[in-house]
Amino acid sequence: RCYRVLLDKLDFLARPPLPVDPHKAPGPAAASAAAAPAAAAAAAGEGWSRLLREALRQAPSDELLLDAAAWWLLYGNREEELVELASPRLEAFCAAGPPPEGGRRVWAAFLSPAAGEALESWEALAATPEPAGFGEAVSRLSRGYLLPRLLFRRGQYVEAATA
């Protein structure tokens, strides 16, 4: 449950801010309201990244935390942020390929906004539909291009070329 709480907070921080109507704010506040969405979007983008990096720094050997973060990033089309994570287990995650069907069901339900009670029992989990886009996240991991990108980013050029 604690990983779900972390991912919910990351989802909240990664969401674009709600638009502010500058006509409702009188005077100088109207000008700042017009600039607020861009500043809020930049802060939100930085906020989720900082929160995730701090969580991984606090628990660098927590495999489930890295897996939850990695699947969340893949599901959100954030491969670049994934290969930039500082985790000793990231290379193993990228090299492992897609999980078996049971593992795929667990991570799909875990990332689903409607998961809630699905994580309470296997029967409920098996009945939970896979969220749209999760198959694409699995496909990105299966293609095998994340490991070479990770190794290249780390300066391991020969390993990246042969991965």
mmCIF file of C-alpha atoms in Angstrom:
data_model
loop_
_atom_site.group_PDB
_atom_site.id
_atom_site.type_symbol
_atom_site.label_atom_id
_atom_site.label_comp_id
_atom_site.label_asym_id
_atom_site.label_seq_id
_atom_site.Cartn_x
_atom_site.Cartn_y
_atom_site.Cartn_z
ATOM 1 C CA ARG A 1 0.000 0.000 0.000
ATOM 2 C CA CYS A 2 2.812 2.451 0.709
ATOM 3 C CA TYR A 3 4.006 2.219 -2.916
ATOM 4 C CA ARG A 4 0.468 2.943 -4.117
ATOM 5 C CA VAL A 5 0.398 6.039 -1.892
ATOM 6 C CA LEU A 6 3.733 7.165 -3.356
ATOM 7 C CA LEU A 7 2.534 6.601 -6.931
ATOM 8 C CA ASP A 8 -0.730 8.441 -6.213
ATOM 9 C CA LYS A 9 1.289 11.424 -4.999
ATOM 10 C CA LEU A 10 3.546 11.210 -8.071
ATOM 11 C CA ASP A 11 0.442 11.126 -10.302
ATOM 12 C CA PHE A 12 -0.913 14.191 -8.527
ATOM 13 C CA LEU A 13 2.358 16.102 -8.916
ATOM 14 C CA ALA A 14 2.774 15.086 -12.566
ATOM 15 C CA ARG A 15 -0.705 16.297 -13.571
ATOM 16 C CA PRO A 16 -0.861 19.611 -15.402
ATOM 17 C CA PRO A 17 -2.288 22.366 -13.217
ATOM 18 C CA LEU A 18 -5.879 23.468 -13.603
ATOM 19 C CA PRO A 19 -6.223 26.599 -15.730
ATOM 20 C CA VAL A 20 -6.719 29.856 -13.862
ATOM 21 C CA ASP A 21 -9.158 32.399 -15.240
ATOM 22 C CA PRO A 22 -7.252 35.720 -15.220
ATOM 23 C CA HIS A 23 -10.556 37.628 -15.459
ATOM 24 C CA LYS A 24 -11.612 36.452 -12.006
ATOM 25 C CA ALA A 25 -8.466 37.853 -10.390
ATOM 26 C CA PRO A 26 -8.487 41.671 -10.248
ATOM 27 C CA GLY A 27 -5.482 43.937 -10.844
ATOM 28 C CA PRO A 28 -1.897 42.663 -10.554
ATOM 29 C CA ALA A 29 -3.155 39.210 -9.619
ATOM 30 C CA ALA A 30 -4.482 38.845 -13.174
ATOM 31 C CA ALA A 31 -0.989 39.145 -14.615
ATOM 32 C CA SER A 32 0.423 36.624 -12.173
ATOM 33 C CA ALA A 33 -2.518 34.282 -12.831
ATOM 34 C CA ALA A 34 -1.702 34.281 -16.536
ATOM 35 C CA ALA A 35 1.918 33.297 -15.796
ATOM 36 C CA ALA A 36 0.941 30.776 -13.112
ATOM 37 C CA PRO A 37 0.116 27.775 -15.347
ATOM 38 C CA ALA A 38 3.580 27.644 -16.914
ATOM 39 C CA ALA A 39 5.320 28.073 -13.558
ATOM 40 C CA ALA A 40 3.043 25.495 -11.915
ATOM 41 C CA ALA A 41 3.652 22.989 -14.727
ATOM 42 C CA ALA A 42 7.414 23.409 -14.362
ATOM 43 C CA ALA A 43 7.219 23.031 -10.581
ATOM 44 C CA ALA A 44 4.998 19.933 -10.893
ATOM 45 C CA GLY A 45 7.388 18.340 -13.373
ATOM 46 C CA GLU A 46 10.262 18.956 -11.011
ATOM 47 C CA GLY A 47 8.237 17.956 -7.940
ATOM 48 C CA TRP A 48 7.398 14.395 -8.937
ATOM 49 C CA SER A 49 10.960 13.820 -10.110
ATOM 50 C CA ARG A 50 12.448 15.094 -6.850
ATOM 51 C CA LEU A 51 10.016 13.012 -4.785
ATOM 52 C CA LEU A 52 10.838 9.854 -6.726
ATOM 53 C CA ARG A 53 14.600 10.420 -6.537
ATOM 54 C CA GLU A 54 14.402 11.049 -2.796
ATOM 55 C CA ALA A 55 12.379 7.862 -2.243
ATOM 56 C CA LEU A 56 14.958 5.838 -4.176
ATOM 57 C CA ARG A 57 17.799 7.537 -2.306
ATOM 58 C CA GLN A 58 16.212 6.635 1.034
ATOM 59 C CA ALA A 59 15.747 2.982 0.054
ATOM 60 C CA PRO A 60 18.280 2.166 -2.687
ATOM 61 C CA SER A 61 18.021 -1.601 -2.239
ATOM 62 C CA ASP A 62 14.204 -1.766 -2.163
ATOM 63 C CA GLU A 63 13.471 -3.823 -5.275
ATOM 64 C CA LEU A 64 9.708 -3.362 -5.110
ATOM 65 C CA LEU A 65 10.070 0.406 -4.883
ATOM 66 C CA LEU A 66 12.264 0.473 -7.978
ATOM 67 C CA ASP A 67 9.917 -1.873 -9.851
ATOM 68 C CA ALA A 68 6.898 0.276 -8.909
ATOM 69 C CA ALA A 69 8.719 3.448 -9.967
ATOM 70 C CA ALA A 70 10.019 1.897 -13.193
ATOM 71 C CA TRP A 71 6.600 0.584 -14.229
ATOM 72 C CA TRP A 72 5.028 3.948 -13.362
ATOM 73 C CA LEU A 73 7.587 5.727 -15.548
ATOM 74 C CA LEU A 74 7.161 3.255 -18.431
ATOM 75 C CA TYR A 75 3.387 3.498 -18.197
ATOM 76 C CA GLY A 76 3.654 7.289 -18.294
ATOM 77 C CA ASN A 77 5.955 7.303 -21.380
ATOM 78 C CA ARG A 78 8.869 8.608 -19.305
ATOM 79 C CA GLU A 79 11.712 6.373 -20.519
ATOM 80 C CA GLU A 80 14.238 9.207 -20.366
ATOM 81 C CA GLU A 81 13.538 9.754 -16.682
ATOM 82 C CA LEU A 82 13.709 5.995 -16.116
ATOM 83 C CA VAL A 83 17.231 5.624 -17.494
ATOM 84 C CA GLU A 84 18.332 8.625 -15.410
ATOM 85 C CA LEU A 85 17.311 7.057 -12.085
ATOM 86 C CA ALA A 86 20.102 6.362 -9.636
ATOM 87 C CA SER A 87 19.476 2.799 -8.501
ATOM 88 C CA PRO A 88 21.805 -0.186 -8.319
ATOM 89 C CA ARG A 89 18.934 -2.421 -9.492
ATOM 90 C CA LEU A 90 17.939 -0.438 -12.577
ATOM 91 C CA GLU A 91 20.224 -2.351 -14.934
ATOM 92 C CA ALA A 92 18.724 -5.665 -13.795
ATOM 93 C CA PHE A 93 15.199 -4.284 -14.292
ATOM 94 C CA CYS A 94 15.981 -3.139 -17.848
ATOM 95 C CA ALA A 95 17.711 -6.430 -18.702
ATOM 96 C CA ALA A 96 14.972 -8.660 -17.265
ATOM 97 C CA GLY A 97 12.431 -7.972 -19.987
ATOM 98 C CA PRO A 98 8.686 -8.207 -19.524
ATOM 99 C CA PRO A 99 7.302 -9.989 -16.479
ATOM 100 C CA PRO A 100 5.439 -13.300 -16.772
ATOM 101 C CA GLU A 101 1.660 -13.048 -17.116
ATOM 102 C CA GLY A 102 1.025 -13.154 -13.346
ATOM 103 C CA GLY A 103 3.525 -10.362 -12.710
ATOM 104 C CA ARG A 104 2.100 -8.380 -15.591
ATOM 105 C CA ARG A 105 -1.394 -8.613 -14.059
ATOM 106 C CA VAL A 106 -0.098 -7.427 -10.688
ATOM 107 C CA TRP A 107 1.733 -4.398 -12.087
ATOM 108 C CA ALA A 108 -1.141 -3.523 -14.435
ATOM 109 C CA ALA A 109 -3.619 -3.580 -11.554
ATOM 110 C CA PHE A 110 -1.174 -1.693 -9.351
ATOM 111 C CA LEU A 111 -0.920 1.133 -11.891
ATOM 112 C CA SER A 112 -4.621 1.205 -12.686
ATOM 113 C CA PRO A 113 -6.443 4.167 -11.177
ATOM 114 C CA ALA A 114 -9.363 1.840 -10.438
ATOM 115 C CA ALA A 115 -7.187 -0.809 -8.742
ATOM 116 C CA GLY A 116 -8.305 -0.065 -5.175
ATOM 117 C CA GLU A 117 -9.697 -3.333 -3.893
ATOM 118 C CA ALA A 118 -8.187 -5.358 -6.754
ATOM 119 C CA LEU A 119 -4.975 -5.635 -4.776
ATOM 120 C CA GLU A 120 -6.808 -7.336 -1.881
ATOM 121 C CA SER A 121 -7.266 -10.781 -3.458
ATOM 122 C CA TRP A 122 -6.113 -12.772 -6.450
ATOM 123 C CA GLU A 123 -9.683 -13.199 -7.713
ATOM 124 C CA ALA A 124 -10.289 -9.444 -7.701
ATOM 125 C CA LEU A 125 -6.897 -8.855 -9.301
ATOM 126 C CA ALA A 126 -7.578 -11.355 -12.090
ATOM 127 C CA ALA A 127 -10.932 -9.676 -12.802
ATOM 128 C CA THR A 128 -9.426 -6.162 -13.049
ATOM 129 C CA PRO A 129 -9.079 -5.015 -16.656
ATOM 130 C CA GLU A 130 -5.615 -3.955 -17.753
ATOM 131 C CA PRO A 131 -5.395 -0.157 -17.959
ATOM 132 C CA ALA A 132 -5.189 1.319 -21.428
ATOM 133 C CA GLY A 133 -1.594 1.803 -22.447
ATOM 134 C CA PHE A 134 -0.077 -0.787 -20.115
ATOM 135 C CA GLY A 135 0.527 -3.182 -23.015
ATOM 136 C CA GLU A 136 2.596 -0.457 -24.663
ATOM 137 C CA ALA A 137 4.672 -0.066 -21.491
ATOM 138 C CA VAL A 138 5.378 -3.811 -21.513
ATOM 139 C CA SER A 139 6.219 -3.590 -25.204
ATOM 140 C CA ARG A 140 8.738 -0.802 -24.595
ATOM 141 C CA LEU A 141 10.480 -2.954 -22.003
ATOM 142 C CA SER A 142 10.372 -6.006 -24.312
ATOM 143 C CA ARG A 143 12.013 -4.243 -27.227
ATOM 144 C CA GLY A 144 15.245 -4.182 -25.282
ATOM 145 C CA TYR A 145 16.338 -0.640 -26.062
ATOM 146 C CA LEU A 146 16.208 0.621 -22.468
ATOM 147 C CA LEU A 147 19.291 -1.301 -21.342
ATOM 148 C CA PRO A 148 21.570 0.111 -24.083
ATOM 149 C CA ARG A 149 20.249 3.627 -23.328
ATOM 150 C CA LEU A 150 20.947 3.148 -19.628
ATOM 151 C CA LEU A 151 24.473 1.837 -20.223
ATOM 152 C CA PHE A 152 25.241 4.623 -22.692
ATOM 153 C CA ARG A 153 24.002 7.235 -20.194
ATOM 154 C CA ARG A 154 26.372 5.724 -17.598
ATOM 155 C CA GLY A 155 29.321 5.991 -20.003
ATOM 156 C CA GLN A 156 29.571 2.229 -20.568
ATOM 157 C CA TYR A 157 29.768 2.565 -24.341
ATOM 158 C CA VAL A 158 31.098 -0.907 -25.227
ATOM 159 C CA GLU A 159 28.484 -2.571 -23.013
ATOM 160 C CA ALA A 160 25.772 -0.376 -24.567
ATOM 161 C CA ALA A 161 26.854 -1.399 -28.084
ATOM 162 C CA THR A 162 26.743 -5.100 -27.231
ATOM 163 C CA ALA A 163 23.585 -5.105 -25.099
#
